[in-house]
mmCIF file of C-alpha atoms in Angstrom:
data_model
loop_
_atom_site.group_PDB
_atom_site.id
_atom_site.type_symbol
_atom_site.label_atom_id
_atom_site.label_comp_id
_atom_site.label_asym_id
_atom_site.label_seq_id
_atom_site.Cartn_x
_atom_site.Cartn_y
_atom_site.Cartn_z
ATOM 1 C CA UNK C 1 -42.518 35.989 -14.927
ATOM 2 C CA UNK C 2 -42.424 32.227 -14.413
ATOM 3 C CA UNK C 3 -41.524 32.588 -10.735
ATOM 4 C CA UNK C 4 -43.965 35.374 -9.896
ATOM 5 C CA UNK C 5 -45.963 34.551 -6.776
ATOM 6 C CA UNK C 6 -49.635 35.535 -6.565
ATOM 7 C CA UNK C 7 -51.315 35.518 -3.168
ATOM 8 C CA UNK C 8 -54.875 34.114 -3.204
ATOM 9 C CA UNK C 9 -57.249 34.895 -0.346
ATOM 10 C CA UNK C 10 -59.169 32.103 1.365
ATOM 11 C CA UNK C 11 -62.434 31.542 3.200
ATOM 12 C CA UNK C 12 -62.373 31.076 6.971
ATOM 13 C CA UNK C 13 -64.565 28.203 8.112
ATOM 14 C CA UNK C 14 -65.260 26.474 11.429
ATOM 15 C CA UNK C 15 -63.452 23.213 12.042
ATOM 16 C CA UNK C 16 -63.719 20.465 14.617
ATOM 17 C CA UNK C 17 -60.697 21.655 16.622
ATOM 18 C CA UNK C 18 -59.832 24.985 15.011
ATOM 19 C CA UNK C 19 -60.883 27.242 12.170
ATOM 20 C CA UNK C 20 -59.787 26.137 8.717
ATOM 21 C CA UNK C 21 -59.108 27.729 5.343
ATOM 22 C CA UNK C 22 -60.702 26.727 2.062
ATOM 23 C CA UNK C 23 -60.538 27.737 -1.586
ATOM 24 C CA UNK C 24 -61.405 26.173 -4.955
ATOM 25 C CA UNK C 25 -58.333 24.595 -6.534
ATOM 26 C CA UNK C 26 -59.377 26.163 -9.849
ATOM 27 C CA UNK C 27 -57.765 29.467 -8.772
ATOM 28 C CA UNK C 28 -54.369 27.827 -8.460
ATOM 29 C CA UNK C 29 -54.803 25.876 -11.678
ATOM 30 C CA UNK C 30 -55.792 29.017 -13.601
ATOM 31 C CA UNK C 31 -52.754 30.941 -12.347
ATOM 32 C CA UNK C 32 -50.394 28.083 -13.105
ATOM 33 C CA UNK C 33 -51.734 27.828 -16.650
ATOM 34 C CA UNK C 34 -50.322 31.264 -17.418
ATOM 35 C CA UNK C 35 -46.994 30.640 -15.659
ATOM 36 C CA UNK C 36 -47.715 32.113 -12.228
ATOM 37 C CA UNK C 37 -47.230 30.513 -8.825
ATOM 38 C CA UNK C 38 -50.232 30.640 -6.479
ATOM 39 C CA UNK C 39 -49.776 31.019 -2.734
ATOM 40 C CA UNK C 40 -52.801 30.565 -0.478
ATOM 41 C CA UNK C 41 -53.335 33.050 2.323
ATOM 42 C CA UNK C 42 -53.403 31.420 5.758
ATOM 43 C CA UNK C 43 -52.774 34.490 7.899
ATOM 44 C CA UNK C 44 -49.748 36.689 8.388
ATOM 45 C CA UNK C 45 -48.680 40.313 8.311
ATOM 46 C CA UNK C 46 -49.886 41.986 5.084
ATOM 47 C CA UNK C 47 -46.817 44.252 5.049
ATOM 48 C CA UNK C 48 -44.533 41.216 5.109
ATOM 49 C CA UNK C 49 -46.586 39.316 2.525
ATOM 50 C CA UNK C 50 -46.601 42.176 0.046
ATOM 51 C CA UNK C 51 -42.796 42.099 0.059
ATOM 52 C CA UNK C 52 -42.788 38.448 -1.049
ATOM 53 C CA UNK C 53 -45.738 38.390 -3.472
ATOM 54 C CA UNK C 54 -46.138 39.970 -6.888
ATOM 55 C CA UNK C 55 -49.908 40.285 -6.938
ATOM 56 C CA UNK C 56 -53.124 39.548 -5.072
ATOM 57 C CA UNK C 57 -56.265 37.638 -6.030
ATOM 58 C CA UNK C 58 -59.280 38.501 -3.888
ATOM 59 C CA UNK C 59 -61.210 35.276 -4.361
ATOM 60 C CA UNK C 60 -64.949 34.683 -4.414
ATOM 61 C CA UNK C 61 -66.926 33.759 -1.329
ATOM 62 C CA UNK C 62 -69.558 35.105 1.060
ATOM 63 C CA UNK C 63 -70.907 38.571 1.706
ATOM 64 C CA UNK C 64 -69.372 41.705 3.204
ATOM 65 C CA UNK C 65 -70.636 43.155 6.483
ATOM 66 C CA UNK C 66 -73.086 45.920 5.414
ATOM 67 C CA UNK C 67 -71.889 48.206 8.214
ATOM 68 C CA UNK C 68 -68.642 48.555 6.254
ATOM 69 C CA UNK C 69 -70.561 50.469 3.579
ATOM 70 C CA UNK C 70 -72.875 52.288 5.943
ATOM 71 C CA UNK C 71 -75.989 50.110 5.714
ATOM 72 C CA UNK C 72 -78.001 47.936 8.101
ATOM 73 C CA UNK C 73 -78.730 44.303 7.204
ATOM 74 C CA UNK C 74 -81.437 44.564 4.537
ATOM 75 C CA UNK C 75 -81.366 40.942 3.348
ATOM 76 C CA UNK C 76 -82.050 37.608 5.024
ATOM 77 C CA UNK C 77 -79.628 35.909 2.642
ATOM 78 C CA UNK C 78 -76.355 37.358 3.912
ATOM 79 C CA UNK C 79 -73.402 35.111 4.699
ATOM 80 C CA UNK C 80 -71.087 37.381 6.700
ATOM 81 C CA UNK C 81 -67.417 36.700 7.451
ATOM 82 C CA UNK C 82 -66.021 39.557 9.599
ATOM 83 C CA UNK C 83 -62.562 37.975 9.934
ATOM 84 C CA UNK C 84 -62.252 37.625 6.196
ATOM 85 C CA UNK C 85 -63.485 41.192 5.664
ATOM 86 C CA UNK C 86 -60.761 42.528 7.959
ATOM 87 C CA UNK C 87 -58.064 40.349 6.400
ATOM 88 C CA UNK C 88 -58.905 41.286 2.832
ATOM 89 C CA UNK C 89 -59.168 44.994 3.592
ATOM 90 C CA UNK C 90 -55.707 44.872 5.196
ATOM 91 C CA UNK C 91 -54.232 42.942 2.259
ATOM 92 C CA UNK C 92 -55.823 45.257 -0.298
ATOM 93 C CA UNK C 93 -54.501 48.293 1.559
ATOM 94 C CA UNK C 94 -50.967 46.855 1.545
ATOM 95 C CA UNK C 95 -50.955 45.850 -2.133
ATOM 96 C CA UNK C 96 -52.437 49.181 -3.239
ATOM 97 C CA UNK C 97 -49.823 51.073 -1.216
ATOM 98 C CA UNK C 98 -47.094 49.013 -2.880
ATOM 99 C CA UNK C 99 -48.552 49.565 -6.355
ATOM 100 C CA UNK C 100 -48.835 45.825 -6.977
ATOM 101 C CA UNK C 101 -51.675 44.427 -9.098
ATOM 102 C CA UNK C 102 -54.910 43.138 -7.620
ATOM 103 C CA UNK C 103 -57.570 41.014 -9.324
ATOM 104 C CA UNK C 104 -60.897 40.777 -7.504
ATOM 105 C CA UNK C 105 -63.228 37.916 -8.439
ATOM 106 C CA UNK C 106 -66.961 38.030 -7.554
ATOM 107 C CA UNK C 107 -66.822 38.844 -3.817
ATOM 108 C CA UNK C 108 -63.370 40.282 -4.566
ATOM 109 C CA UNK C 109 -64.865 42.935 -6.866
ATOM 110 C CA UNK C 110 -67.256 43.877 -4.079
ATOM 111 C CA UNK C 111 -64.410 44.065 -1.554
ATOM 112 C CA UNK C 112 -62.550 46.487 -3.834
ATOM 113 C CA UNK C 113 -65.623 48.658 -4.241
ATOM 114 C CA UNK C 114 -66.471 48.803 -0.531
ATOM 115 C CA UNK C 115 -62.828 49.337 0.475
ATOM 116 C CA UNK C 116 -62.765 52.415 -1.762
ATOM 117 C CA UNK C 117 -65.953 53.865 -0.307
ATOM 118 C CA UNK C 118 -68.570 52.330 -2.587
ATOM 119 C CA UNK C 119 -71.807 50.575 -1.675
ATOM 120 C CA UNK C 120 -73.592 47.351 -2.619
ATOM 121 C CA UNK C 121 -77.085 46.212 -3.456
ATOM 122 C CA UNK C 122 -77.600 43.563 -0.800
ATOM 123 C CA UNK C 123 -79.934 41.292 -2.750
ATOM 124 C CA UNK C 124 -80.633 41.231 -6.487
ATOM 125 C CA UNK C 125 -82.469 38.726 -8.668
ATOM 126 C CA UNK C 126 -81.666 37.135 -11.990
ATOM 127 C CA UNK C 127 -77.948 36.564 -11.451
ATOM 128 C CA UNK C 128 -77.299 33.760 -8.963
ATOM 129 C CA UNK C 129 -76.683 30.626 -11.033
ATOM 130 C CA UNK C 130 -77.906 32.213 -14.271
ATOM 131 C CA UNK C 131 -75.297 32.727 -17.052
ATOM 132 C CA UNK C 132 -75.888 35.960 -18.945
ATOM 133 C CA UNK C 133 -74.394 38.240 -21.555
ATOM 134 C CA UNK C 134 -71.827 40.869 -20.566
ATOM 135 C CA UNK C 135 -70.579 43.809 -22.604
ATOM 136 C CA UNK C 136 -67.225 45.380 -21.733
ATOM 137 C CA UNK C 137 -66.484 49.057 -22.231
ATOM 138 C CA UNK C 138 -64.261 49.777 -25.218
ATOM 139 C CA UNK C 139 -60.750 50.909 -24.373
ATOM 140 C CA UNK C 140 -60.705 49.422 -20.878
ATOM 141 C CA UNK C 141 -58.321 46.804 -19.525
ATOM 142 C CA UNK C 142 -61.334 44.525 -19.142
ATOM 143 C CA UNK C 143 -62.141 44.783 -22.839
ATOM 144 C CA UNK C 144 -58.526 44.070 -23.778
ATOM 145 C CA UNK C 145 -58.516 40.889 -21.686
ATOM 146 C CA UNK C 146 -62.015 39.567 -22.418
ATOM 147 C CA UNK C 147 -63.187 41.031 -25.701
ATOM 148 C CA UNK C 148 -66.214 43.215 -26.155
ATOM 149 C CA UNK C 149 -69.106 40.785 -25.649
ATOM 150 C CA UNK C 150 -69.313 37.363 -24.007
ATOM 151 C CA UNK C 151 -71.447 35.025 -21.947
ATOM 152 C CA UNK C 152 -70.391 34.984 -18.275
ATOM 153 C CA UNK C 153 -71.226 32.608 -15.469
ATOM 154 C CA UNK C 154 -72.974 34.120 -12.465
ATOM 155 C CA UNK C 155 -72.765 33.137 -8.804
ATOM 156 C CA UNK C 156 -73.759 36.310 -6.963
ATOM 157 C CA UNK C 157 -76.861 37.738 -5.311
ATOM 158 C CA UNK C 158 -75.287 41.149 -4.627
ATOM 159 C CA UNK C 159 -73.945 43.847 -6.924
ATOM 160 C CA UNK C 160 -72.217 47.215 -6.997
ATOM 161 C CA UNK C 161 -74.530 50.141 -6.221
ATOM 162 C CA UNK C 162 -72.438 53.316 -5.873
ATOM 163 C CA UNK C 163 -68.912 53.061 -7.269
ATOM 164 C CA UNK C 164 -65.993 53.628 -4.909
ATOM 165 C CA UNK C 165 -63.511 56.480 -5.248
ATOM 166 C CA UNK C 166 -61.439 56.526 -8.448
ATOM 167 C CA UNK C 167 -63.189 53.453 -9.852
ATOM 168 C CA UNK C 168 -64.898 53.208 -13.210
ATOM 169 C CA UNK C 169 -67.272 50.536 -14.467
ATOM 170 C CA UNK C 170 -65.682 48.538 -17.292
ATOM 171 C CA UNK C 171 -68.392 45.948 -18.106
ATOM 172 C CA UNK C 172 -72.158 45.661 -17.735
ATOM 173 C CA UNK C 173 -74.821 42.962 -17.844
ATOM 174 C CA UNK C 174 -77.876 43.525 -20.002
ATOM 175 C CA UNK C 175 -79.892 44.733 -17.005
ATOM 176 C CA UNK C 176 -77.312 47.414 -16.227
ATOM 177 C CA UNK C 177 -75.581 45.560 -13.388
ATOM 178 C CA UNK C 178 -71.907 46.487 -13.147
ATOM 179 C CA UNK C 179 -69.935 43.355 -14.027
ATOM 180 C CA UNK C 180 -66.393 44.742 -13.888
ATOM 181 C CA UNK C 181 -64.566 47.750 -12.508
ATOM 182 C CA UNK C 182 -61.095 49.239 -12.765
ATOM 183 C CA UNK C 183 -59.146 51.771 -10.740
ATOM 184 C CA UNK C 184 -58.252 54.869 -12.695
ATOM 185 C CA UNK C 185 -54.609 54.959 -11.576
ATOM 186 C CA UNK C 186 -53.775 51.825 -9.550
ATOM 187 C CA UNK C 187 -53.393 48.325 -11.064
ATOM 188 C CA UNK C 188 -56.680 47.141 -9.541
ATOM 189 C CA UNK C 189 -59.282 45.228 -11.560
ATOM 190 C CA UNK C 190 -62.440 43.445 -10.410
ATOM 191 C CA UNK C 191 -64.852 41.138 -12.252
ATOM 192 C CA UNK C 192 -68.209 39.905 -10.965
ATOM 193 C CA UNK C 193 -68.017 36.545 -12.749
ATOM 194 C CA UNK C 194 -65.649 33.627 -12.071
ATOM 195 C CA UNK C 195 -62.977 33.489 -14.814
ATOM 196 C CA UNK C 196 -61.355 30.423 -13.220
ATOM 197 C CA UNK C 197 -64.528 28.593 -14.250
ATOM 198 C CA UNK C 198 -64.303 29.839 -17.850
ATOM 199 C CA UNK C 199 -61.148 28.109 -19.076
ATOM 200 C CA UNK C 200 -61.392 25.327 -21.699
ATOM 201 C CA UNK C 201 -59.849 22.094 -20.489
ATOM 202 C CA UNK C 202 -60.038 23.234 -16.875
ATOM 203 C CA UNK C 203 -63.629 24.282 -16.225
ATOM 204 C CA UNK C 204 -65.973 25.716 -18.846
ATOM 205 C CA UNK C 205 -69.227 27.105 -17.473
ATOM 206 C CA UNK C 206 -69.643 29.103 -20.695
ATOM 207 C CA UNK C 207 -67.959 29.018 -24.136
ATOM 208 C CA UNK C 208 -65.843 32.108 -23.370
ATOM 209 C CA UNK C 209 -62.136 31.539 -22.612
ATOM 210 C CA UNK C 210 -61.063 33.878 -19.811
ATOM 211 C CA UNK C 211 -57.633 32.482 -19.049
ATOM 212 C CA UNK C 212 -56.299 35.826 -20.336
ATOM 213 C CA UNK C 213 -57.690 37.565 -17.241
ATOM 214 C CA UNK C 214 -55.000 35.874 -15.185
ATOM 215 C CA UNK C 215 -52.313 37.292 -17.483
ATOM 216 C CA UNK C 216 -53.299 40.664 -16.000
ATOM 217 C CA UNK C 217 -50.519 40.147 -13.473
ATOM 218 C CA UNK C 218 -48.006 39.593 -16.266
ATOM 219 C CA UNK C 219 -49.202 42.582 -18.279
ATOM 220 C CA UNK C 220 -48.882 44.817 -15.230
ATOM 221 C CA UNK C 221 -45.198 43.839 -15.032
ATOM 222 C CA UNK C 222 -45.345 42.705 -11.415
ATOM 223 C CA UNK C 223 -41.816 41.297 -11.218
ATOM 224 C CA UNK C 224 -39.244 43.792 -9.996
#
């Protein structure tokens, strides 16, 4: 597994002469810590990329266009990135079709849910910047990777409302907010917190060590 390549999605931002890509370097560091090679997405054909990569990280970032889950704009706090929405939907479609593992982080969990027909709460309180306790559901992949109860960081103002097709909730905050989800048959897992910021010696927002979440790609036996 040491040479397994994991594609990490990136934000699209305006630049002085052209658009640019950005991503926290903690994603790459977290993947490398467990023996995986990160590759940052900078465009390209999803069908070609899925042939060369062993897994996909849908990274954190802004908000998803509400029209994609059948809603008007109900919040004044939305940060919409239509290009990124289209890119990540196309990548997720390709990796799901190939049966290769996907890990969605924060926005990435929401992308998974909306892609599979679910909806979002466009603005919630009590989560953005406020660490809180999370309980995972016994017997789930999430519980195996994180343990049953932990303190998670929190950088989101949106949350899952209706679950997408063939998804199940695998962790909850104390207020009932869905904090993780898993596909019932595909190797697709999403978490609402940022595990790359919960790794001792790298970045430790909370005492929990979530480096094991990145071994998900190894446990799903991505190398063929």
